[in-house]
């Protein structure tokens, strides 16, 4: 039986639910590219079935901000996904803030173990700092998904170094997440 991975590329190409901006980049463009690369890696592995929240560059999810988040969680739940991976970029007032962090509903259980594996592999693959795993029970897509869910803040769009790498090498970030998933699953 294939392991079903729902990849949620954070945000929408147009309002509502657009992402953060920094260093001339848009979060939603980075998350789209990384999600596509991750889907290809998982599909090529043979052990996975994959769905994307934004299968094409034009895909808009939802007509309100709340509806956009709800549709993503509902799509994964209705499909019966085994794991939910939401891809985002971080942002901060201070442009020096950098690195990857993984957000989960609680610091225990399958999602936490998966997030730790993604944190380790993402840092090893991209060279970005590992900011660890943080509990964010208030986040809709972590709260309302029926399967282990990890929201990966892959880097800071407001940091020039992180932003340049995310823009030029989305494949590296996808590979880091992919290695985190396969390492966690022992595949
Ligand atoms: Zn985001």
PDB file of N, CA, C and O and ligand atoms in Angstrom, residues 10-11 17-20 27 31 87-90 151 153, ligand 1:
ATOM      1  N   UNK A  10       2.123  26.386   0.784  1.00  0.00           N
ATOM      2  CA  UNK A  10       1.517  27.487   1.517  1.00  0.00           C
ATOM      3  C   UNK A  10       1.138  28.668   0.624  1.00  0.00           C
ATOM      4  O   UNK A  10       1.870  29.017  -0.290  1.00  0.00           O
ATOM      5  N   UNK A  11      -0.064  29.223   0.918  1.00  0.00           N
ATOM      6  CA  UNK A  11      -0.546  30.466   0.288  1.00  0.00           C
ATOM      7  C   UNK A  11      -1.039  30.276  -1.149  1.00  0.00           C
ATOM      8  O   UNK A  11      -1.035  29.166  -1.664  1.00  0.00           O
ATOM      9  N   UNK A  17      -5.123  35.024   0.867  1.00  0.00           N
ATOM     10  CA  UNK A  17      -4.113  34.093   1.402  1.00  0.00           C
ATOM     11  C   UNK A  17      -2.812  34.139   0.599  1.00  0.00           C
ATOM     12  O   UNK A  17      -2.262  33.091   0.249  1.00  0.00           O
ATOM     13  N   UNK A  18      -2.358  35.342   0.276  1.00  0.00           N
ATOM     14  CA  UNK A  18      -1.016  35.472  -0.286  1.00  0.00           C
ATOM     15  C   UNK A  18      -0.007  35.401   0.858  1.00  0.00           C
ATOM     16  O   UNK A  18      -0.360  35.564   2.024  1.00  0.00           O
ATOM     17  N   UNK A  19       1.265  35.166   0.516  1.00  0.00           N
ATOM     18  CA  UNK A  19       2.279  34.952   1.543  1.00  0.00           C
ATOM     19  C   UNK A  19       3.110  36.184   1.828  1.00  0.00           C
ATOM     20  O   UNK A  19       2.802  37.289   1.389  1.00  0.00           O
ATOM     21  N   UNK A  20       4.186  35.952   2.558  1.00  0.00           N
ATOM     22  CA  UNK A  20       5.110  37.033   2.918  1.00  0.00           C
ATOM     23  C   UNK A  20       5.975  37.395   1.706  1.00  0.00           C
ATOM     24  O   UNK A  20       6.089  36.610   0.758  1.00  0.00           O
ATOM     25  N   UNK A  27       6.598  34.483  -1.038  1.00  0.00           N
ATOM     26  CA  UNK A  27       6.553  33.173  -0.377  1.00  0.00           C
ATOM     27  C   UNK A  27       5.814  32.134  -1.225  1.00  0.00           C
ATOM     28  O   UNK A  27       6.265  30.989  -1.357  1.00  0.00           O
ATOM     29  N   UNK A  31       7.068  28.331  -2.200  1.00  0.00           N
ATOM     30  CA  UNK A  31       6.386  27.129  -1.697  1.00  0.00           C
ATOM     31  C   UNK A  31       5.839  26.294  -2.853  1.00  0.00           C
ATOM     32  O   UNK A  31       5.847  25.062  -2.786  1.00  0.00           O
ATOM     33  N   UNK A  87       4.249  23.571   3.372  1.00  0.00           N
ATOM     34  CA  UNK A  87       5.514  24.257   3.105  1.00  0.00           C
ATOM     35  C   UNK A  87       5.302  25.769   3.158  1.00  0.00           C
ATOM     36  O   UNK A  87       4.420  26.305   2.476  1.00  0.00           O
ATOM     37  N   UNK A  88       6.129  26.427   3.952  1.00  0.00           N
ATOM     38  CA  UNK A  88       6.057  27.887   4.110  1.00  0.00           C
ATOM     39  C   UNK A  88       7.461  28.461   4.187  1.00  0.00           C
ATOM     40  O   UNK A  88       8.437  27.731   4.378  1.00  0.00           O
ATOM     41  N   UNK A  89       7.545  29.798   4.050  1.00  0.00           N
ATOM     42  CA  UNK A  89       8.783  30.487   4.387  1.00  0.00           C
ATOM     43  C   UNK A  89       8.488  31.421   5.548  1.00  0.00           C
ATOM     44  O   UNK A  89       7.385  31.958   5.673  1.00  0.00           O
ATOM     45  N   UNK A  90       9.474  31.606   6.402  1.00  0.00           N
ATOM     46  CA  UNK A  90       9.343  32.444   7.583  1.00  0.00           C
ATOM     47  C   UNK A  90       9.629  33.904   7.232  1.00  0.00           C
ATOM     48  O   UNK A  90      10.204  34.200   6.180  1.00  0.00           O
ATOM     49  N   UNK A 151       4.241  21.609   9.630  1.00  0.00           N
ATOM     50  CA  UNK A 151       4.378  22.823   8.831  1.00  0.00           C
ATOM     51  C   UNK A 151       5.851  23.208   8.852  1.00  0.00           C
ATOM     52  O   UNK A 151       6.405  23.516   9.913  1.00  0.00           O
ATOM     53  N   UNK A 153       8.706  25.645   8.012  1.00  0.00           N
ATOM     54  CA  UNK A 153       9.159  26.994   7.649  1.00  0.00           C
ATOM     55  C   UNK A 153      10.595  26.795   7.172  1.00  0.00           C
ATOM     56  O   UNK A 153      11.521  26.719   7.973  1.00  0.00           O
TER      57      UNK A 153
HETATM   58 ZN1  LIG B   1       3.325  31.146   5.172  1.00  0.00          ZN
END
